[in-house]
Amino acid sequence: MCAPISCRHWLASLPFLFALSAAAHAATRGDHPLVGRYEGSELVGHSHNDYDEVEIINGPILGATRGVGAPGWVRVEGKIDLYYYALPAGRSSLEVLRNYEASLATKGFATLFTCATSNGSCYAAPPGRSPGTAPYDFGNALDEAPELPRLGGDFIRNYFGTNARYLLARLARAEGAVYASIALAEGTHGNYAFVRVIETKEMERGKITFVGAQQMQQALAGEGRISLYGIHFDFDRDVVMPDSKATLDEIAHLLQADPSLRLSVVGHTDAKGGADYNLDLSRRRAANVVAALSRDYGVDAARLVARGAGASEPLAPNDNEEDRARNRRVELIKR
């Protein structure tokens, strides 16, 4: 495939052959400065989130199975840009992939995973079966939970008609790693690149007003419950983070001021991930809040009951990060 010159020499020449050059970046608008677009392609869709989480493919996948712990998937969070590009006619997905790979390498990215459906390298074989080669299956896995925004009114999975290729690259940097997840589709719609760039970073905290013991007492007396946002956990973890101390202090003051008060401590998540996973995570988080109050403040554990609600009791829709942040909370309910 690399004849008449070697693969090494061919890859070295790619920056001069329809490459993602600095000049091409300057001539276009809307592209990500670290990734860019393949020369001659058209940007037909773009979305941006200042902070969110997303699942990306980092190895052979097992059919449409995805999520935390599923083969070939990893979840990352940070600033996310998603680009849809219509590729120019006459350029194969292989040529586009090699150009992206070479261009990203010049910027310090390391390739973590690359595959093609045509040779089965995108799939992990289920027991007793050969790896799949259907590009639609790859597009279907890529497009589900959450569904990618449609293009021209059609599901993204339907653009993967005759072949699919994929590239995941990572740039290590002090302020946070950058991931470039690039899926290339060939089919009757034409050839397309679906490019997702994730710039990992710490989420901005302090967006929720601090609630003190007096406000907690007033809400419990009037409504019987209060939602708290000052108790923090690492992503997909159940350990209470040290910066939760101020809110835990106030809960302890509340309980010390009224020895007859008994509370249910309820953990809530957003709707990202499976229902069973979210329910278990919320249970563990609530239990660790109760344990912290008992261990660190001497609160009688008999006064507290831990419960997990998962994503079953939302305060807002789960279709943007601001609303999902409202749903991720610890709630105190008077018993």
PDB file of N, CA, C and O in Angstrom, residues 246-283:
ATOM      1  N   ALA A 246     -16.184  22.360  54.687  1.00  0.00           N
ATOM      2  CA  ALA A 246     -16.998  23.493  55.134  1.00  0.00           C
ATOM      3  C   ALA A 246     -18.476  23.111  55.226  1.00  0.00           C
ATOM      4  O   ALA A 246     -19.163  23.462  56.192  1.00  0.00           O
ATOM      5  N   THR A 247     -18.968  22.369  54.247  1.00  0.00           N
ATOM      6  CA  THR A 247     -20.378  21.955  54.269  1.00  0.00           C
ATOM      7  C   THR A 247     -20.612  20.892  55.323  1.00  0.00           C
ATOM      8  O   THR A 247     -21.646  20.908  56.021  1.00  0.00           O
ATOM      9  N   LEU A 248     -19.678  19.965  55.480  1.00  0.00           N
ATOM     10  CA  LEU A 248     -19.801  18.954  56.541  1.00  0.00           C
ATOM     11  C   LEU A 248     -19.810  19.615  57.914  1.00  0.00           C
ATOM     12  O   LEU A 248     -20.556  19.190  58.817  1.00  0.00           O
ATOM     13  N   ASP A 249     -18.983  20.658  58.093  1.00  0.00           N
ATOM     14  CA  ASP A 249     -18.986  21.403  59.360  1.00  0.00           C
ATOM     15  C   ASP A 249     -20.380  21.935  59.671  1.00  0.00           C
ATOM     16  O   ASP A 249     -20.867  21.844  60.811  1.00  0.00           O
ATOM     17  N   GLU A 250     -21.056  22.488  58.647  1.00  0.00           N
ATOM     18  CA  GLU A 250     -22.367  23.085  58.860  1.00  0.00           C
ATOM     19  C   GLU A 250     -23.429  22.023  59.162  1.00  0.00           C
ATOM     20  O   GLU A 250     -24.331  22.249  59.977  1.00  0.00           O
ATOM     21  N   ILE A 251     -23.327  20.865  58.502  1.00  0.00           N
ATOM     22  CA  ILE A 251     -24.273  19.774  58.812  1.00  0.00           C
ATOM     23  C   ILE A 251     -24.082  19.320  60.254  1.00  0.00           C
ATOM     24  O   ILE A 251     -25.065  19.083  60.988  1.00  0.00           O
ATOM     25  N   ALA A 252     -22.828  19.223  60.680  1.00  0.00           N
ATOM     26  CA  ALA A 252     -22.550  18.825  62.066  1.00  0.00           C
ATOM     27  C   ALA A 252     -23.104  19.853  63.044  1.00  0.00           C
ATOM     28  O   ALA A 252     -23.701  19.486  64.078  1.00  0.00           O
ATOM     29  N   HIS A 253     -22.930  21.154  62.750  1.00  0.00           N
ATOM     30  CA  HIS A 253     -23.483  22.199  63.613  1.00  0.00           C
ATOM     31  C   HIS A 253     -25.002  22.080  63.699  1.00  0.00           C
ATOM     32  O   HIS A 253     -25.597  22.251  64.772  1.00  0.00           O
ATOM     33  N   LEU A 254     -25.624  21.807  62.559  1.00  0.00           N
ATOM     34  CA  LEU A 254     -27.082  21.630  62.520  1.00  0.00           C
ATOM     35  C   LEU A 254     -27.515  20.502  63.444  1.00  0.00           C
ATOM     36  O   LEU A 254     -28.466  20.651  64.236  1.00  0.00           O
ATOM     37  N   LEU A 255     -26.847  19.382  63.369  1.00  0.00           N
ATOM     38  CA  LEU A 255     -27.214  18.220  64.180  1.00  0.00           C
ATOM     39  C   LEU A 255     -26.886  18.426  65.655  1.00  0.00           C
ATOM     40  O   LEU A 255     -27.624  17.967  66.539  1.00  0.00           O
ATOM     41  N   GLN A 256     -25.807  19.128  65.938  1.00  0.00           N
ATOM     42  CA  GLN A 256     -25.442  19.394  67.336  1.00  0.00           C
ATOM     43  C   GLN A 256     -26.411  20.363  67.995  1.00  0.00           C
ATOM     44  O   GLN A 256     -26.682  20.271  69.197  1.00  0.00           O
ATOM     45  N   ALA A 257     -26.949  21.302  67.196  1.00  0.00           N
ATOM     46  CA  ALA A 257     -27.887  22.292  67.747  1.00  0.00           C
ATOM     47  C   ALA A 257     -29.248  21.690  68.056  1.00  0.00           C
ATOM     48  O   ALA A 257     -30.000  22.233  68.877  1.00  0.00           O
ATOM     49  N   ASP A 258     -29.585  20.584  67.410  1.00  0.00           N
ATOM     50  CA  ASP A 258     -30.898  19.952  67.624  1.00  0.00           C
ATOM     51  C   ASP A 258     -30.685  18.441  67.763  1.00  0.00           C
ATOM     52  O   ASP A 258     -30.761  17.692  66.784  1.00  0.00           O
ATOM     53  N   PRO A 259     -30.422  17.958  68.987  1.00  0.00           N
ATOM     54  CA  PRO A 259     -30.134  16.543  69.203  1.00  0.00           C
ATOM     55  C   PRO A 259     -31.280  15.607  68.804  1.00  0.00           C
ATOM     56  O   PRO A 259     -31.054  14.410  68.613  1.00  0.00           O
ATOM     57  N   SER A 260     -32.502  16.145  68.643  1.00  0.00           N
ATOM     58  CA  SER A 260     -33.629  15.288  68.263  1.00  0.00           C
ATOM     59  C   SER A 260     -33.744  15.113  66.746  1.00  0.00           C
ATOM     60  O   SER A 260     -34.527  14.282  66.274  1.00  0.00           O
ATOM     61  N   LEU A 261     -32.974  15.880  65.999  1.00  0.00           N
ATOM     62  CA  LEU A 261     -33.083  15.857  64.542  1.00  0.00           C
ATOM     63  C   LEU A 261     -32.501  14.584  63.962  1.00  0.00           C
ATOM     64  O   LEU A 261     -31.385  14.186  64.299  1.00  0.00           O
ATOM     65  N   ARG A 262     -33.278  13.956  63.085  1.00  0.00           N
ATOM     66  CA  ARG A 262     -32.819  12.772  62.370  1.00  0.00           C
ATOM     67  C   ARG A 262     -32.996  12.999  60.867  1.00  0.00           C
ATOM     68  O   ARG A 262     -34.008  13.560  60.458  1.00  0.00           O
ATOM     69  N   LEU A 263     -32.005  12.559  60.110  1.00  0.00           N
ATOM     70  CA  LEU A 263     -31.975  12.894  58.697  1.00  0.00           C
ATOM     71  C   LEU A 263     -31.727  11.682  57.812  1.00  0.00           C
ATOM     72  O   LEU A 263     -31.020  10.743  58.209  1.00  0.00           O
ATOM     73  N   SER A 264     -32.308  11.723  56.624  1.00  0.00           N
ATOM     74  CA  SER A 264     -31.880  10.848  55.542  1.00  0.00           C
ATOM     75  C   SER A 264     -30.879  11.627  54.697  1.00  0.00           C
ATOM     76  O   SER A 264     -31.121  12.796  54.352  1.00  0.00           O
ATOM     77  N   VAL A 265     -29.759  11.002  54.408  1.00  0.00           N
ATOM     78  CA  VAL A 265     -28.737  11.601  53.552  1.00  0.00           C
ATOM     79  C   VAL A 265     -28.831  10.887  52.211  1.00  0.00           C
ATOM     80  O   VAL A 265     -28.552   9.688  52.115  1.00  0.00           O
ATOM     81  N   VAL A 266     -29.242  11.630  51.171  1.00  0.00           N
ATOM     82  CA  VAL A 266     -29.561  11.018  49.885  1.00  0.00           C
ATOM     83  C   VAL A 266     -28.566  11.492  48.824  1.00  0.00           C
ATOM     84  O   VAL A 266     -28.388  12.694  48.623  1.00  0.00           O
ATOM     85  N   GLY A 267     -27.940  10.542  48.151  1.00  0.00           N
ATOM     86  CA  GLY A 267     -27.038  10.867  47.060  1.00  0.00           C
ATOM     87  C   GLY A 267     -27.770  10.864  45.735  1.00  0.00           C
ATOM     88  O   GLY A 267     -28.619  10.004  45.475  1.00  0.00           O
ATOM     89  N   HIS A 268     -27.463  11.859  44.894  1.00  0.00           N
ATOM     90  CA  HIS A 268     -28.078  11.980  43.572  1.00  0.00           C
ATOM     91  C   HIS A 268     -26.992  12.149  42.517  1.00  0.00           C
ATOM     92  O   HIS A 268     -25.994  12.836  42.751  1.00  0.00           O
ATOM     93  N   THR A 269     -27.190  11.563  41.353  1.00  0.00           N
ATOM     94  CA  THR A 269     -26.281  11.735  40.221  1.00  0.00           C
ATOM     95  C   THR A 269     -27.043  12.358  39.055  1.00  0.00           C
ATOM     96  O   THR A 269     -28.270  12.511  39.103  1.00  0.00           O
ATOM     97  N   ASP A 270     -26.306  12.690  37.987  1.00  0.00           N
ATOM     98  CA  ASP A 270     -26.985  13.051  36.747  1.00  0.00           C
ATOM     99  C   ASP A 270     -27.285  11.764  35.976  1.00  0.00           C
ATOM    100  O   ASP A 270     -27.088  10.660  36.489  1.00  0.00           O
ATOM    101  N   ALA A 271     -27.776  11.887  34.762  1.00  0.00           N
ATOM    102  CA  ALA A 271     -28.221  10.715  34.003  1.00  0.00           C
ATOM    103  C   ALA A 271     -27.147  10.134  33.100  1.00  0.00           C
ATOM    104  O   ALA A 271     -27.438   9.230  32.315  1.00  0.00           O
ATOM    105  N   LYS A 272     -25.916  10.635  33.176  1.00  0.00           N
ATOM    106  CA  LYS A 272     -24.834  10.039  32.403  1.00  0.00           C
ATOM    107  C   LYS A 272     -24.540   8.654  32.986  1.00  0.00           C
ATOM    108  O   LYS A 272     -24.485   8.468  34.198  1.00  0.00           O
ATOM    109  N   GLY A 273     -24.298   7.670  32.136  1.00  0.00           N
ATOM    110  CA  GLY A 273     -24.030   6.324  32.617  1.00  0.00           C
ATOM    111  C   GLY A 273     -25.311   5.535  32.809  1.00  0.00           C
ATOM    112  O   GLY A 273     -26.425   6.063  32.721  1.00  0.00           O
ATOM    113  N   GLY A 274     -25.161   4.245  33.107  1.00  0.00           N
ATOM    114  CA  GLY A 274     -26.308   3.369  33.287  1.00  0.00           C
ATOM    115  C   GLY A 274     -27.022   3.600  34.597  1.00  0.00           C
ATOM    116  O   GLY A 274     -26.432   4.067  35.581  1.00  0.00           O
ATOM    117  N   ALA A 275     -28.307   3.242  34.632  1.00  0.00           N
ATOM    118  CA  ALA A 275     -29.117   3.461  35.828  1.00  0.00           C
ATOM    119  C   ALA A 275     -28.584   2.679  37.028  1.00  0.00           C
ATOM    120  O   ALA A 275     -28.513   3.209  38.144  1.00  0.00           O
ATOM    121  N   ASP A 276     -28.207   1.419  36.818  1.00  0.00           N
ATOM    122  CA  ASP A 276     -27.706   0.601  37.931  1.00  0.00           C
ATOM    123  C   ASP A 276     -26.390   1.162  38.466  1.00  0.00           C
ATOM    124  O   ASP A 276     -26.172   1.205  39.684  1.00  0.00           O
ATOM    125  N   TYR A 277     -25.529   1.580  37.551  1.00  0.00           N
ATOM    126  CA  TYR A 277     -24.245   2.143  37.975  1.00  0.00           C
ATOM    127  C   TYR A 277     -24.465   3.416  38.784  1.00  0.00           C
ATOM    128  O   TYR A 277     -23.862   3.612  39.853  1.00  0.00           O
ATOM    129  N   ASN A 278     -25.327   4.303  38.310  1.00  0.00           N
ATOM    130  CA  ASN A 278     -25.582   5.553  39.011  1.00  0.00           C
ATOM    131  C   ASN A 278     -26.209   5.324  40.377  1.00  0.00           C
ATOM    132  O   ASN A 278     -25.885   6.021  41.349  1.00  0.00           O
ATOM    133  N   LEU A 279     -27.114   4.351  40.453  1.00  0.00           N
ATOM    134  CA  LEU A 279     -27.754   4.051  41.731  1.00  0.00           C
ATOM    135  C   LEU A 279     -26.725   3.560  42.741  1.00  0.00           C
ATOM    136  O   LEU A 279     -26.697   4.005  43.896  1.00  0.00           O
ATOM    137  N   ASP A 280     -25.841   2.655  42.306  1.00  0.00           N
ATOM    138  CA  ASP A 280     -24.812   2.145  43.212  1.00  0.00           C
ATOM    139  C   ASP A 280     -23.845   3.249  43.632  1.00  0.00           C
ATOM    140  O   ASP A 280     -23.480   3.354  44.810  1.00  0.00           O
ATOM    141  N   LEU A 281     -23.438   4.095  42.684  1.00  0.00           N
ATOM    142  CA  LEU A 281     -22.523   5.193  43.005  1.00  0.00           C
ATOM    143  C   LEU A 281     -23.149   6.145  44.010  1.00  0.00           C
ATOM    144  O   LEU A 281     -22.495   6.564  44.985  1.00  0.00           O
ATOM    145  N   SER A 282     -24.410   6.493  43.823  1.00  0.00           N
ATOM    146  CA  SER A 282     -25.071   7.430  44.736  1.00  0.00           C
ATOM    147  C   SER A 282     -25.230   6.832  46.132  1.00  0.00           C
ATOM    148  O   SER A 282     -25.120   7.546  47.137  1.00  0.00           O
ATOM    149  N   ARG A 283     -25.466   5.524  46.201  1.00  0.00           N
ATOM    150  CA  ARG A 283     -25.557   4.856  47.513  1.00  0.00           C
ATOM    151  C   ARG A 283     -24.231   4.934  48.258  1.00  0.00           C
ATOM    152  O   ARG A 283     -24.179   5.236  49.458  1.00  0.00           O
TER     153      ARG A 283
END
